[in-house]
Coordinates of C-alpha atoms in Angstrom, one line a residue:
Chain W
M1 CA 66.2 103.4 123.1
S2 CA 67.2 105.8 125.9
L3 CA 65.3 109.0 126.6
L4 CA 68.1 111.1 125.1
E5 CA 68.1 109.1 121.9
F6 CA 64.4 109.4 121.7
I7 CA 64.6 113.2 122.1
N8 CA 67.3 113.5 119.6
R9 CA 65.3 111.5 117.1
M10 CA 62.2 113.6 117.7
L11 CA 64.4 116.6 116.9
G12 CA 65.5 115.0 113.7
K13 CA 69.1 114.4 114.7
E14 CA 69.9 111.3 112.8
N15 CA 73.4 110.6 114.2
T16 CA 72.1 108.3 116.9
S17 CA 69.9 106.2 114.5
S18 CA 70.9 102.6 114.4
K19 CA 71.5 102.7 110.6
N20 CA 74.4 105.1 111.1
I21 CA 75.8 102.8 113.7
A22 CA 75.5 99.9 111.3
K23 CA 77.0 101.8 108.4
E24 CA 80.0 102.9 110.5
R25 CA 80.6 99.4 111.9
L26 CA 80.2 97.9 108.4
R27 CA 82.7 100.3 106.9
L28 CA 85.3 99.3 109.5
V29 CA 84.6 95.6 109.2
L30 CA 85.0 95.8 105.4
V31 CA 88.3 97.6 105.7
H32 CA 89.5 94.7 107.8
D33 CA 87.9 92.1 105.4
R34 CA 89.3 93.7 102.3
A35 CA 92.7 94.1 103.9
S36 CA 93.2 90.4 104.3
I37 CA 94.9 90.5 100.9
S38 CA 96.7 87.6 99.4
P39 CA 100.5 87.2 99.8
Q40 CA 100.8 87.5 96.0
M41 CA 99.2 90.9 96.0
L42 CA 101.4 92.0 98.9
N43 CA 104.5 90.9 96.9
K44 CA 103.3 92.7 93.8
L45 CA 102.8 95.8 95.9
K46 CA 106.3 95.4 97.3
E47 CA 107.8 95.1 93.8
D48 CA 105.9 98.2 92.7
L49 CA 107.1 100.1 95.7
I50 CA 110.7 99.2 95.0
R51 CA 110.4 100.3 91.4
V52 CA 109.0 103.7 92.3
I53 CA 111.3 104.4 95.3
S54 CA 114.4 103.3 93.3
N55 CA 113.8 106.3 91.0
Y56 CA 114.8 108.5 94.0
M57 CA 117.1 106.4 96.2
D58 CA 118.9 103.1 96.6
I59 CA 117.2 100.8 99.1
D60 CA 118.2 97.6 100.7
E61 CA 115.6 95.3 99.3
S62 CA 116.6 92.3 101.5
C63 CA 115.8 94.2 104.7
M64 CA 112.6 95.8 103.3
E65 CA 109.4 95.0 105.2
V66 CA 105.9 95.7 104.0
N67 CA 102.9 94.7 106.0
L68 CA 99.4 95.6 106.9
S69 CA 98.9 96.4 110.5
Q70 CA 95.4 96.2 112.0
D71 CA 94.0 97.4 115.2
D72 CA 90.5 98.1 116.4
R73 CA 90.1 101.5 114.8
E74 CA 92.2 101.3 111.6
V75 CA 94.2 99.4 109.1
A76 CA 97.5 100.8 108.0
L77 CA 100.1 99.9 105.5
V78 CA 103.4 99.8 107.4
A79 CA 106.6 99.8 105.4
S80 CA 110.2 99.7 106.7
I81 CA 112.6 100.5 103.9
P82 CA 116.2 101.0 104.7
I83 CA 117.9 103.5 102.4
T84 CA 121.5 102.7 101.4
R85 CA 122.2 105.8 99.3
M86 CA 120.3 108.9 98.1
K87 CA 120.5 109.7 94.4
R88 CA 121.6 113.2 93.6
D89 CA 120.0 113.5 90.2
Y90 CA 116.4 112.4 91.1
S91 CA 114.9 115.6 89.7
V92 CA 115.9 114.9 86.1
R93 CA 114.6 111.4 86.1
S94 CA 111.1 110.8 84.6
Chain X
M1 CA 73.0 82.7 71.6
G2 CA 71.5 83.0 75.1
E3 CA 72.9 84.3 78.3
V4 CA 73.8 82.6 81.6
I5 CA 73.1 84.6 84.7
V6 CA 74.1 83.5 88.2
V7 CA 72.1 84.7 91.2
T8 CA 74.3 84.7 94.3
S9 CA 74.7 86.3 97.7
G10 CA 77.1 84.6 100.1
K11 CA 74.7 84.7 103.0
G12 CA 71.8 82.4 103.1
G13 CA 68.1 83.4 103.4
V14 CA 68.4 86.8 101.6
G15 CA 66.2 85.7 98.7
K16 CA 68.4 84.1 96.0
T17 CA 65.8 81.4 95.2
T18 CA 62.9 83.8 95.3
T19 CA 64.8 86.2 93.0
T20 CA 65.7 83.3 90.6
A21 CA 62.1 82.2 90.4
N22 CA 60.8 85.7 89.8
L23 CA 63.4 86.7 87.3
G24 CA 62.9 83.5 85.3
T25 CA 59.1 83.7 85.4
G26 CA 59.2 87.4 84.5
L27 CA 61.4 86.8 81.5
A28 CA 59.3 83.9 80.4
S29 CA 56.1 85.9 80.7
A30 CA 57.8 88.4 78.4
G31 CA 58.1 85.7 75.8
Q32 CA 61.8 84.6 76.4
K33 CA 62.8 81.0 76.4
V34 CA 64.2 80.5 79.9
V35 CA 65.7 77.7 82.0
L36 CA 66.1 77.9 85.8
V37 CA 69.0 75.9 87.2
D38 CA 69.1 74.9 90.9
T39 CA 72.7 74.3 91.9
D40 CA 72.0 73.9 95.6
I41 CA 72.7 70.2 95.6
G42 CA 71.5 68.6 98.8
L43 CA 69.2 71.5 99.7
R44 CA 67.0 72.0 96.7
N45 CA 64.2 74.5 96.9
L46 CA 63.7 76.1 93.6
D47 CA 61.3 73.3 92.6
V48 CA 59.1 74.1 95.6
V49 CA 59.1 77.9 95.0
M50 CA 58.1 77.2 91.4
G51 CA 55.5 74.7 92.5
L52 CA 57.1 71.9 90.4
E53 CA 58.2 69.6 93.2
N54 CA 56.0 66.7 92.1
R55 CA 57.3 66.5 88.6
I56 CA 61.0 65.7 89.2
V57 CA 62.4 62.6 87.6
Y58 CA 66.0 63.4 86.8
D59 CA 68.2 66.1 88.2
I60 CA 71.4 68.2 87.5
V61 CA 73.7 65.4 88.6
D62 CA 72.0 62.9 86.3
V63 CA 72.8 65.3 83.5
T64 CA 76.4 66.2 84.3
S65 CA 77.3 62.6 85.0
G66 CA 75.7 61.4 81.8
N67 CA 72.8 59.3 83.4
C68 CA 70.3 61.1 81.2
R69 CA 70.2 63.7 78.5
L70 CA 69.5 67.4 79.3
R71 CA 66.1 67.3 77.7
Q72 CA 64.9 64.4 79.9
A73 CA 65.8 66.2 83.1
L74 CA 64.2 69.6 82.2
I75 CA 60.8 70.1 83.8
K76 CA 58.3 72.3 81.9
D77 CA 56.7 75.0 84.0
K78 CA 52.9 74.9 84.8
R79 CA 52.2 78.3 83.5
F80 CA 54.6 79.0 80.7
E81 CA 55.6 76.5 78.1
N82 CA 58.8 78.5 77.3
L83 CA 60.0 78.1 80.9
Y84 CA 61.9 75.1 82.3
L85 CA 63.5 74.0 85.5
L86 CA 66.6 71.9 85.9
P87 CA 66.4 70.7 89.6
A88 CA 69.2 70.1 92.0
A89 CA 69.9 66.6 93.3
Q90 CA 68.7 66.1 96.8
T91 CA 70.6 63.0 98.0
K92 CA 74.1 64.0 96.9
D93 CA 76.5 66.8 97.9
K94 CA 78.1 69.8 96.1
T95 CA 81.1 67.7 95.0
A96 CA 78.9 65.6 92.7
V97 CA 79.3 68.4 90.1
S98 CA 82.6 70.1 89.0
P99 CA 83.1 73.6 87.6
E100 CA 84.2 72.0 84.3
Q101 CA 80.9 70.1 84.1
M102 CA 79.0 73.3 84.8
K103 CA 80.9 75.0 82.0
V104 CA 79.8 72.3 79.6
L105 CA 76.2 72.4 80.8
S106 CA 76.2 76.2 80.5
D107 CA 77.4 76.0 76.9
E108 CA 74.5 73.6 76.1
L109 CA 71.9 75.8 77.8
R110 CA 73.2 78.9 76.0
T111 CA 72.5 77.4 72.6
D112 CA 69.0 76.2 73.6
F113 CA 67.7 79.1 75.7
D114 CA 67.5 82.9 75.7
Y115 CA 68.3 83.0 79.4
A116 CA 69.6 80.4 81.9
I117 CA 69.2 81.7 85.5
I118 CA 71.4 79.8 87.9
D119 CA 70.4 79.7 91.6
C120 CA 73.6 79.6 93.6
P121 CA 73.8 78.0 97.0
A122 CA 74.9 80.1 100.1
G123 CA 78.6 80.0 101.0
I124 CA 81.8 80.5 99.0
E125 CA 82.8 76.8 98.7
Q126 CA 82.4 74.3 95.9
G127 CA 78.7 75.0 95.3
F128 CA 79.5 78.6 94.7
K129 CA 82.4 77.8 92.4
N130 CA 80.2 75.4 90.4
A131 CA 77.4 77.9 90.1
I132 CA 79.6 80.8 88.7
A133 CA 81.8 78.6 86.5
G134 CA 79.8 78.9 83.3
A135 CA 78.0 82.2 84.0
D136 CA 78.3 85.3 81.7
R137 CA 77.1 87.7 84.3
A138 CA 76.2 87.8 88.0
V139 CA 73.4 89.3 90.1
V140 CA 74.3 89.7 93.8
V141 CA 71.3 89.7 96.2
T142 CA 71.6 91.4 99.6
T143 CA 69.3 92.7 102.3
P144 CA 69.9 95.9 104.2
E145 CA 71.5 94.1 107.1
M146 CA 75.1 94.3 108.1
S147 CA 75.8 90.6 107.8
A148 CA 74.2 90.3 104.4
V149 CA 76.1 93.4 103.1
R150 CA 79.4 92.1 104.5
D151 CA 78.9 88.8 102.8
A152 CA 77.9 90.5 99.5
D153 CA 81.1 92.4 99.6
R154 CA 83.1 89.2 99.9
I155 CA 81.1 87.6 97.1
I156 CA 81.7 90.7 94.8
G157 CA 85.5 90.3 95.5
L158 CA 85.4 86.6 94.6
L159 CA 83.3 87.2 91.5
E160 CA 85.8 89.8 90.3
A161 CA 88.7 87.5 91.0
S162 CA 87.1 84.9 88.8
E163 CA 86.6 87.3 86.0
L164 CA 82.8 87.8 86.4
S165 CA 83.3 91.6 86.7
N166 CA 80.5 94.1 86.9
P167 CA 78.1 92.1 89.0
R168 CA 74.8 94.0 89.6
L169 CA 73.1 94.4 92.9
I170 CA 69.5 93.6 94.1
I171 CA 68.7 95.0 97.5
N172 CA 65.9 92.8 98.8
R173 CA 63.5 93.1 101.7
I174 CA 63.7 96.9 102.3
R175 CA 61.3 98.1 104.9
P176 CA 60.5 101.7 104.0
L177 CA 59.2 102.6 107.4
M178 CA 62.4 101.5 109.2
V179 CA 64.4 103.3 106.6
K180 CA 62.4 106.4 107.2
H181 CA 63.0 106.1 111.0
G182 CA 66.7 105.8 110.4
D183 CA 66.8 102.2 111.6
M184 CA 67.6 100.5 108.3
M185 CA 70.3 101.3 105.8
D186 CA 68.8 102.6 102.6
M187 CA 69.7 102.1 98.9
A188 CA 72.3 104.9 98.9
D189 CA 74.0 103.7 102.1
I190 CA 74.5 100.2 100.6
L191 CA 75.5 101.4 97.2
D192 CA 78.0 103.7 98.8
I193 CA 79.6 100.8 100.7
L194 CA 79.5 98.1 98.0
A195 CA 80.2 100.4 95.1
I196 CA 78.6 98.3 92.4
E197 CA 75.8 99.0 89.9
L198 CA 72.2 98.6 91.1
L199 CA 69.8 96.3 89.3
G200 CA 66.8 96.9 91.6
V201 CA 65.3 97.3 95.0
V202 CA 62.6 95.0 96.4
P203 CA 60.4 95.9 99.4
E204 CA 59.7 93.5 102.2
D205 CA 56.4 92.0 101.2
E206 CA 54.2 89.4 102.9
S207 CA 52.8 88.4 99.6
I208 CA 56.2 86.6 98.9
I209 CA 55.4 84.1 101.6
V210 CA 51.9 83.6 100.2
S211 CA 53.2 83.1 96.7
T212 CA 55.8 80.6 98.0
N213 CA 53.1 78.8 99.9
K214 CA 51.2 78.5 96.6
G215 CA 54.2 77.8 94.4
E216 CA 53.3 80.8 92.2
P217 CA 56.1 83.5 91.8
A218 CA 55.0 87.0 92.9
V219 CA 56.1 88.5 89.7
L220 CA 52.7 87.3 88.2
D221 CA 50.7 88.9 91.1
R222 CA 49.6 92.3 89.9
G223 CA 48.7 93.3 93.5
S224 CA 52.1 92.4 95.0
K225 CA 54.7 95.2 95.6
A226 CA 57.6 92.8 95.5
G227 CA 56.1 91.5 92.3
E228 CA 56.1 94.9 90.8
A229 CA 59.7 95.3 91.8
Y230 CA 60.6 92.1 90.1
R231 CA 58.7 93.1 87.0
R232 CA 60.9 96.2 86.8
I233 CA 64.1 94.2 87.4
T234 CA 63.1 91.7 84.7
R235 CA 62.8 94.6 82.2
R236 CA 66.2 95.9 83.3
I237 CA 67.8 92.5 82.7
R238 CA 66.6 92.8 79.1
G239 CA 68.3 96.1 78.8
E240 CA 65.4 98.5 79.2
Q241 CA 65.8 101.7 81.3
V242 CA 63.2 101.5 84.0
A243 CA 62.7 103.9 86.9
L244 CA 63.3 102.5 90.4
M245 CA 60.3 101.7 92.5
N246 CA 59.3 104.5 94.8
L247 CA 59.6 103.1 98.3
D248 CA 59.2 106.4 100.1
I249 CA 56.5 106.8 102.7
P250 CA 54.6 110.1 102.6
D251 CA 55.4 112.4 105.5
G252 CA 53.3 111.9 108.6
L253 CA 51.9 114.7 110.8
M254 CA 55.0 114.8 113.1
N255 CA 57.4 115.3 110.2
K256 CA 55.2 118.0 108.6
F257 CA 55.3 119.7 112.0
K258 CA 59.1 119.4 112.3
K259 CA 59.5 120.8 108.8
L260 CA 57.3 123.7 109.7
L261 CA 59.6 124.4 112.7
G262 CA 62.6 124.0 110.4
L263 CA 64.0 121.1 112.4
H264 CA 64.3 118.7 109.5

């Protein structure tokens, strides 16, 4: 423990306590762990996306790409969905 | 009709076997007819924790492969005559039993006992799949360490994928002083991360080692803090509402001083 950490702790500042470091690291690790989802689930997600988006526009399903991208700090869902035509009457659809 | 409960964790050494022994003994001392099943084939230990290692004749593989009948393999506990152990085989491996055989065994246990507590091996391979195959509900054991919580998260995912939903969590080996100093995750931290229902918290307690040395589960030791925690967990398993054990440490002089200064 460095002197600064020690002083911070004496003053009751918990941010430097090792449990918070553990919690933060664990949260990130679990995002990565949980993000390693099965191809079946990704396919289902893709189908659901197509269904929802098709209410508003026509998309090119064959060129659609849906993937999870991971780096050190975050996990993101990256989707590339080419639009072939916008629907004019989207507002009246339920 | 009884209930089959699997005790699992993913990571080894977090207290599955100790938990199994204490839950089983606690339920038996409350008058329930209980069987403990050790599914850690090749690395059996529940017999030792229960102090029954000298009485083993047949084991779980003998039962599932039809070498003997269930009744012949069951070992009666020293202390309670309504408590039995079905030991693991020591000289075989996890593939000696299949999930289908475990389902058949669980059905048989359910008709003969109020509770069957299954001690699951560490890992997520065949041994884990066997242990959960016939279970009605699951108890996940973790300690407040990153590696144990991470593995618990994985196990919870696998349990839910195999339709054992709503597993309940035991947080084992909490050190109140470290929690107080901010050097150990507390109950709220872990529940926040794992997002499952809590079954109980167990403090780190040296009496567990003593009780394992003697082969006498701590749940019977009125002076043991961990024993008290397991007594409460046992009552919760039976559906009672029991308050959590208070693991807080009273404020020391330094904290009182800090509070006085408004720093806390």
